[in-house]
CSV table of C-alpha atoms and ligand atoms in Angstrom, one decimal:
chain,number,residue,atom,x,y,z
C,1,MET,CA,-2.6,6.5,8.2
C,2,LYS,CA,-2.0,2.9,9.5
C,3,HIS,CA,-2.9,0.1,7.2
C,4,PHE,CA,-2.5,-3.7,7.4
C,5,LEU,CA,-1.5,-4.7,4.0
C,6,ASN,CA,1.5,-7.0,4.4
C,7,LEU,CA,3.3,-8.6,7.4
C,8,ILE,CA,6.6,-7.2,6.1
C,9,ASP,CA,5.3,-3.7,7.2
C,10,VAL,CA,4.4,-5.0,10.7
C,11,PRO,CA,7.3,-4.8,13.3
C,12,ARG,CA,7.8,-7.7,15.7
C,13,ASP,CA,6.5,-5.7,18.7
C,14,ALA,CA,3.3,-4.8,16.8
C,15,LEU,CA,2.8,-8.5,15.9
C,16,ALA,CA,3.3,-9.5,19.4
C,17,GLU,CA,0.9,-6.8,20.6
C,18,LEU,CA,-1.7,-8.0,18.0
C,19,LEU,CA,-1.4,-11.7,19.3
C,20,ALA,CA,-1.7,-10.7,22.9
C,21,GLU,CA,-4.9,-8.6,22.1
C,22,ALA,CA,-6.3,-11.6,20.1
C,23,VAL,CA,-5.7,-13.8,23.1
C,24,ARG,CA,-7.5,-11.4,25.3
C,25,LEU,CA,-10.4,-10.9,22.9
C,26,LYS,CA,-10.7,-14.7,22.4
C,27,GLY,CA,-10.9,-15.2,26.3
C,28,ALA,CA,-13.4,-12.4,26.7
C,29,HIS,CA,-15.6,-13.8,23.9
C,30,ALA,CA,-15.4,-17.4,25.5
C,31,ARG,CA,-16.5,-15.9,28.8
C,32,GLY,CA,-19.3,-13.8,27.2
C,33,ILE,CA,-17.7,-10.5,28.2
C,34,PRO,CA,-18.7,-7.9,25.6
C,35,THR,CA,-16.1,-5.7,24.1
C,36,ARG,CA,-17.5,-2.6,22.3
C,37,SER,CA,-14.3,-1.1,20.9
C,38,LEU,CA,-15.9,-0.5,17.4
C,39,ALA,CA,-19.2,1.1,18.6
C,40,GLY,CA,-20.6,3.5,16.0
C,41,LYS,CA,-18.0,2.4,13.4
C,42,VAL,CA,-18.7,1.1,9.9
C,43,VAL,CA,-16.3,-1.3,8.1
C,44,ALA,CA,-16.8,-1.9,4.4
C,45,LEU,CA,-15.6,-5.3,2.8
C,46,VAL,CA,-14.9,-5.2,-0.9
C,47,PHE,CA,-14.2,-8.7,-2.2
C,48,GLU,CA,-13.3,-9.5,-5.9
C,49,LYS,CA,-12.9,-13.1,-5.0
C,50,PRO,CA,-15.0,-15.8,-3.2
C,51,SER,CA,-14.6,-16.2,0.6
C,52,LEU,CA,-16.1,-17.9,3.6
C,53,ARG,CA,-13.6,-17.5,6.5
C,54,THR,CA,-12.4,-13.9,5.8
C,55,ARG,CA,-15.7,-12.5,4.9
C,56,VAL,CA,-17.7,-14.1,7.8
C,57,SER,CA,-15.2,-13.7,10.5
C,58,PHE,CA,-14.7,-10.0,9.6
C,59,GLU,CA,-18.5,-9.4,9.5
C,60,SER,CA,-19.1,-11.2,12.8
C,61,GLY,CA,-16.0,-9.6,14.4
C,62,VAL,CA,-17.1,-6.2,13.6
C,63,ALA,CA,-20.7,-7.0,15.0
C,64,GLN,CA,-19.1,-8.4,18.2
C,65,LEU,CA,-17.1,-5.3,18.7
C,66,GLY,CA,-20.3,-3.1,18.3
C,67,GLY,CA,-19.7,-1.9,14.8
C,68,THR,CA,-21.5,-2.4,11.4
C,69,ALA,CA,-20.0,-4.4,8.5
C,70,LEU,CA,-21.0,-3.6,4.9
C,71,TYR,CA,-20.2,-6.2,2.1
C,72,LEU,CA,-19.7,-4.9,-1.4
C,73,PRO,CA,-19.1,-7.4,-4.2
C,74,GLY,CA,-16.0,-6.5,-6.2
C,75,ASN,CA,-17.8,-6.7,-9.5
C,76,GLU,CA,-20.2,-3.9,-8.5
C,77,VAL,CA,-17.5,-1.7,-7.1
C,78,GLY,CA,-15.2,-2.1,-10.1
C,79,LEU,CA,-12.0,-1.1,-8.4
C,80,GLY,CA,-9.7,0.3,-11.1
C,81,TRP,CA,-12.1,-0.1,-14.0
C,82,ARG,CA,-15.4,1.5,-13.0
C,83,GLU,CA,-13.3,4.2,-11.3
C,84,SER,CA,-9.7,4.7,-10.3
C,85,HIS,CA,-8.4,3.4,-7.0
C,86,ALA,CA,-8.0,7.0,-5.7
C,87,ASP,CA,-11.5,8.1,-6.6
C,88,PHE,CA,-12.9,5.1,-4.8
C,89,ALA,CA,-10.8,5.7,-1.7
C,90,ARG,CA,-11.5,9.4,-1.5
C,91,THR,CA,-15.3,8.8,-1.8
C,92,ILE,CA,-15.8,5.7,0.4
C,93,GLY,CA,-13.5,7.2,3.1
C,94,GLN,CA,-16.3,9.7,3.8
C,95,TYR,CA,-18.9,7.0,4.4
C,96,VAL,CA,-17.1,4.3,6.4
C,97,ASP,CA,-14.3,4.0,8.9
C,98,ALA,CA,-12.2,1.2,7.6
C,99,LEU,CA,-11.9,-1.1,4.4
C,100,VAL,CA,-11.2,-4.8,4.0
C,101,LEU,CA,-10.2,-5.7,0.5
C,102,ARG,CA,-9.9,-9.0,-1.2
C,103,VAL,CA,-8.4,-8.4,-4.6
C,104,PHE,CA,-6.7,-10.2,-7.6
C,105,ARG,CA,-3.8,-7.7,-7.8
C,106,HIS,CA,-1.9,-6.5,-4.8
C,107,ASP,CA,-1.5,-3.2,-6.7
C,108,THR,CA,-5.2,-2.6,-6.0
C,109,VAL,CA,-4.8,-2.6,-2.2
C,110,GLU,CA,-1.7,-0.4,-2.4
C,111,GLY,CA,-3.4,1.9,-4.7
C,112,VAL,CA,-6.4,2.3,-2.6
C,113,ALA,CA,-4.3,2.5,0.6
C,114,ARG,CA,-2.2,5.3,-0.9
C,115,ALA,CA,-5.2,7.7,-1.4
C,116,SER,CA,-7.2,6.5,1.7
C,117,SER,CA,-7.9,8.6,4.8
C,118,ILE,CA,-9.1,5.4,6.6
C,119,PRO,CA,-7.4,2.2,7.5
C,120,VAL,CA,-7.1,-0.5,4.7
C,121,VAL,CA,-6.8,-4.2,5.5
C,122,ASN,CA,-5.6,-6.7,3.0
C,123,GLY,CA,-8.2,-9.6,3.1
C,124,LEU,CA,-6.0,-11.6,0.6
C,125,SER,CA,-4.2,-10.5,-2.6
C,126,ASP,CA,-2.1,-12.5,-5.1
C,127,LEU,CA,0.9,-11.4,-3.1
C,128,SER,CA,0.0,-11.9,0.5
C,129,HIS,CA,-2.6,-13.1,3.1
C,130,PRO,CA,-1.5,-11.3,6.3
C,131,CYS,CA,-4.9,-11.9,8.2
C,132,GLN,CA,-4.5,-15.6,7.6
C,133,VAL,CA,-0.9,-15.8,9.0
C,134,LEU,CA,-1.9,-13.9,12.2
C,135,ALA,CA,-4.5,-16.6,12.8
C,136,ASP,CA,-1.8,-19.2,12.0
C,137,LEU,CA,0.7,-17.8,14.5
C,138,LEU,CA,-1.9,-17.6,17.2
C,139,THR,CA,-2.7,-21.3,16.4
C,140,VAL,CA,1.0,-22.3,16.7
C,141,GLN,CA,1.3,-20.3,20.0
C,142,GLU,CA,-1.7,-22.2,21.3
C,143,LEU,CA,-0.3,-25.6,20.3
C,144,PHE,CA,3.2,-25.1,21.4
C,145,GLY,CA,3.2,-22.3,24.0
C,146,SER,CA,5.2,-20.1,21.7
C,147,VAL,CA,6.1,-19.5,18.1
C,148,GLU,CA,9.7,-18.9,18.9
C,149,GLY,CA,12.0,-21.9,18.2
C,150,ARG,CA,9.4,-23.9,16.3
C,151,THR,CA,10.0,-25.2,12.8
C,152,VAL,CA,7.3,-24.7,10.2
C,153,ALA,CA,7.4,-26.8,6.9
C,154,PHE,CA,5.2,-25.4,4.2
C,155,VAL,CA,4.6,-28.1,1.7
C,156,GLY,CA,3.0,-26.7,-1.6
C,157,ASP,CA,3.2,-23.5,-3.7
C,158,GLY,CA,5.4,-20.5,-2.8
C,159,ASN,CA,2.1,-18.5,-2.9
C,160,ASN,CA,0.5,-15.6,-1.1
C,161,VAL,CA,0.0,-17.6,2.2
C,162,ALA,CA,3.4,-19.0,2.1
C,163,ARG,CA,5.1,-15.6,1.6
C,164,SER,CA,3.2,-14.2,4.6
C,165,LEU,CA,3.9,-17.2,6.7
C,166,ALA,CA,7.7,-17.0,6.0
C,167,VAL,CA,7.7,-13.4,7.2
C,168,GLY,CA,5.6,-14.1,10.3
C,169,CYS,CA,7.7,-17.0,11.3
C,170,SER,CA,10.8,-15.0,11.0
C,171,ARG,CA,9.4,-12.0,12.9
C,172,LEU,CA,8.5,-14.3,15.8
C,173,GLY,CA,11.7,-16.5,15.7
C,174,ALA,CA,10.4,-19.7,14.0
C,175,LYS,CA,12.3,-21.5,11.4
C,176,PHE,CA,10.5,-21.8,7.9
C,177,VAL,CA,11.2,-24.1,5.1
C,178,LEU,CA,9.4,-24.3,1.8
C,179,ALA,CA,9.1,-27.7,0.1
C,180,CYS,CA,7.8,-27.2,-3.5
C,181,PRO,CA,8.4,-28.5,-7.1
C,182,VAL,CA,11.1,-26.8,-9.0
C,183,GLY,CA,9.8,-23.5,-10.4
C,184,TYR,CA,7.2,-23.0,-7.8
C,185,GLY,CA,9.2,-21.4,-5.0
C,186,PHE,CA,9.5,-17.8,-3.9
C,187,ASP,CA,10.0,-15.1,-6.6
C,188,ASP,CA,13.0,-12.9,-6.8
C,189,GLY,CA,11.0,-9.8,-5.9
C,190,PHE,CA,10.0,-11.3,-2.6
C,191,ARG,CA,13.4,-12.6,-1.9
C,192,GLU,CA,14.9,-9.2,-2.4
C,193,LYS,CA,12.3,-7.5,-0.2
C,194,TYR,CA,12.6,-10.3,2.5
C,195,LYS,CA,16.4,-9.9,2.7
C,196,ALA,CA,16.1,-6.1,2.8
C,197,ARG,CA,13.3,-5.8,5.5
C,198,VAL,CA,13.0,-9.1,7.3
C,199,SER,CA,16.3,-11.0,7.5
C,200,PRO,CA,19.4,-11.4,5.4
C,201,CYS,CA,18.8,-15.3,5.9
C,202,PHE,CA,16.3,-16.2,3.3
C,203,PRO,CA,14.3,-19.3,4.2
C,204,PRO,CA,15.5,-22.5,2.6
C,205,GLU,CA,13.6,-24.0,-0.4
C,206,VAL,CA,13.8,-27.9,-0.9
C,207,ASN,CA,12.2,-30.0,-3.8
C,208,ASP,CA,11.6,-33.0,-1.4
C,209,ALA,CA,8.7,-32.9,0.9
C,210,ALA,CA,10.0,-35.7,3.2
C,211,ALA,CA,13.2,-33.9,3.8
C,212,ALA,CA,11.4,-30.7,4.8
C,213,VAL,CA,9.1,-32.4,7.3
C,214,ARG,CA,11.8,-34.4,9.1
C,215,THR,CA,12.3,-31.9,11.9
C,216,ALA,CA,8.9,-30.0,11.5
C,217,ASP,CA,6.8,-29.1,14.5
C,218,VAL,CA,4.1,-27.9,12.0
C,219,ILE,CA,3.4,-29.0,8.5
C,220,TYR,CA,1.4,-26.4,6.6
C,221,THR,CA,-0.2,-26.7,3.2
C,222,ASP,CA,-2.5,-24.8,0.9
C,223,VAL,CA,-4.2,-25.4,-2.4
C,224,TRP,CA,-1.9,-26.0,-5.4
C,225,THR,CA,-4.0,-23.7,-7.6
C,226,SER,CA,-4.8,-20.4,-6.0
C,227,MET,CA,-7.8,-18.2,-7.0
C,228,GLY,CA,-6.9,-16.4,-10.3
C,229,GLN,CA,-4.6,-19.3,-11.5
C,230,GLU,CA,-7.4,-21.7,-12.7
C,231,ALA,CA,-5.9,-22.0,-16.2
C,232,GLU,CA,-2.9,-23.7,-14.7
C,233,ARG,CA,-4.8,-26.2,-12.7
C,234,GLU,CA,-4.0,-29.3,-14.9
C,235,GLU,CA,-0.3,-28.6,-15.1
C,236,ARG,CA,-0.1,-27.9,-11.4
C,237,LEU,CA,-2.0,-31.2,-10.5
C,238,LYS,CA,0.9,-33.0,-12.2
C,239,ARG,CA,3.7,-31.0,-11.0
C,240,PHE,CA,2.7,-31.1,-7.3
C,241,GLU,CA,1.7,-34.8,-7.1
C,242,SER,CA,4.6,-35.7,-4.8
C,243,PHE,CA,3.8,-32.8,-2.5
C,244,GLN,CA,0.6,-34.1,-1.0
C,245,VAL,CA,0.3,-34.0,2.8
C,246,ASN,CA,-0.8,-37.6,3.4
C,247,ALA,CA,-0.3,-40.3,6.2
C,248,ALA,CA,3.1,-41.4,4.6
C,249,LEU,CA,4.5,-37.8,4.7
C,250,LEU,CA,3.2,-37.2,8.2
C,251,ALA,CA,4.9,-40.5,9.3
C,252,LYS,CA,8.2,-38.8,8.3
C,253,ALA,CA,7.7,-36.0,10.7
C,254,PRO,CA,8.3,-36.0,14.4
C,255,PRO,CA,5.2,-37.7,16.4
C,256,HIS,CA,4.3,-34.3,18.0
C,257,CYS,CA,4.0,-32.6,14.5
C,258,LYS,CA,0.7,-30.7,13.9
C,259,VAL,CA,-0.9,-30.1,10.6
C,260,LEU,CA,-2.3,-26.6,9.5
C,261,HIS,CA,-4.1,-25.6,6.3
C,262,CYS,CA,-5.7,-22.0,5.7
C,263,LEU,CA,-8.7,-23.7,3.9
C,264,PRO,CA,-10.6,-24.1,1.7
C,265,ALA,CA,-9.0,-27.5,1.1
C,266,HIS,CA,-9.0,-29.5,-2.2
C,267,ARG,CA,-9.4,-32.9,-0.3
C,268,GLY,CA,-7.5,-35.6,-2.1
C,269,GLU,CA,-5.1,-33.2,-3.7
C,270,GLU,CA,-2.8,-31.2,-1.4
C,271,ILE,CA,-4.1,-33.0,1.6
C,272,THR,CA,-5.9,-36.3,2.3
C,273,ASP,CA,-9.0,-36.8,4.5
C,274,ASP,CA,-7.3,-39.0,7.0
C,275,VAL,CA,-4.8,-36.2,7.7
C,276,LEU,CA,-7.1,-33.3,7.6
C,277,ASP,CA,-9.6,-35.0,10.0
C,278,GLY,CA,-7.0,-36.8,12.0
C,279,PRO,CA,-5.5,-36.1,15.4
C,280,ALA,CA,-2.6,-34.2,14.2
C,281,SER,CA,-4.8,-31.6,12.4
C,282,ALA,CA,-5.5,-28.3,14.1
C,283,VAL,CA,-7.1,-26.9,11.0
C,284,PHE,CA,-10.5,-25.9,12.5
C,285,GLN,CA,-8.9,-24.4,15.6
C,286,GLN,CA,-6.8,-22.3,13.0
C,287,ALA,CA,-9.9,-21.3,11.1
C,288,GLY,CA,-11.7,-20.3,14.3
C,289,ASN,CA,-8.7,-18.0,15.3
C,290,ARG,CA,-9.4,-15.9,12.2
C,291,LEU,CA,-12.2,-14.2,14.1
C,292,HIS,CA,-10.1,-13.2,17.2
C,293,THR,CA,-7.0,-12.1,15.3
C,294,GLN,CA,-8.9,-9.9,12.9
C,295,LYS,CA,-10.8,-8.2,15.8
C,296,ALA,CA,-7.4,-7.4,17.1
C,297,VAL,CA,-6.3,-6.0,13.7
C,298,LEU,CA,-9.3,-3.7,13.5
C,299,GLU,CA,-8.9,-2.4,17.1
C,300,TRP,CA,-5.2,-1.7,16.4
C,301,LEU,CA,-5.9,0.1,13.2
C,302,MET,CA,-8.9,2.2,14.6
C,303,LYS,CA,-7.1,3.3,17.7
C,304,GLY,CA,-4.8,5.3,15.4
B,401,CP,N1,-8.5,-18.9,4.4
B,401,CP,C1,-9.3,-18.1,3.9
B,401,CP,O1,-8.9,-16.9,3.6
B,401,CP,O2,-10.5,-18.6,3.6
B,401,CP,P1,-11.6,-17.8,2.6
B,401,CP,O3,-11.1,-17.8,1.2
B,401,CP,O4,-12.8,-18.7,2.8
B,401,CP,O5,-11.8,-16.4,3.2
B,402,NVA,N1,-3.7,-19.5,-1.9
B,402,NVA,C1,-5.0,-19.5,-1.7
B,402,NVA,C2,-5.5,-19.1,-0.4
B,402,NVA,C3,-7.0,-19.1,-0.1
B,402,NVA,C4,-7.4,-18.7,1.2
B,402,NVA,C5,-5.6,-18.5,-2.8
B,402,NVA,O1,-5.1,-17.4,-2.9
B,402,NVA,O2,-6.6,-18.9,-3.5
């Protein structure tokens, strides 16, 4: 059974195929040409954490492809505590045709996928956010013509989004650099997996945001405190203070540099209003692309 849990499992050609289909779907949608590739299919969304973009773009995307989406709050389903991951998967797989999960622990998506007879999509876990990065890659492609050869500087926490972005960039031939405070870089587990399955050249980590953006085509940032880390918020606010994406940092990047953020943003923390709303920002184009890339993922999974 094909799943979409981690970009590390998606080969370069499949990634390119997904982006090409997203471009096609986006064009068809803009021209009002209907695509009914999910006619008669039901997709269930089980979310343990809040969401705007992921939930609504999946629900709308499924509807636009002729299918039906079903939202199930995680606290009602009780993955792993009301019943086991396997019992959940074996039951729901008889009612619906695909699953999108947003979870606290990546083990949950893995556990469900292992027992699942239907495709499972990771709609964000503590480890990765592959759906986000597909939209990010499409946005970079739209902005620069291709992802290959670009330099992406991620300024912030070495988190779920950063891990997936590092993998996506490498797969498509972009350079990736992480600028973060000491102790907030990529973990050893990710480093080992990346070296074994993506590239022996692990992306560089620097502790100086200005140095990281000097040659960047794209500056990317995300919240300093991810969902599930709220207890660390005060400490993180202090540690990340010099990693804010603001006008002074942007001025150190090349003039053509664009700014991306997966959203939701904590305005005034990791990014300032003037940058987020300014001419370098492609953040809302990026958010819009979630719809088209996820439709491509669902089609790709459903066709076998
Ligand atoms: N970027 C993103 O996944 O947004 P949501 O948390 O609103 O889904
Ligand atoms: N790193 C953030 C991404 C939100 C879309 C989080 O996990 O909360």
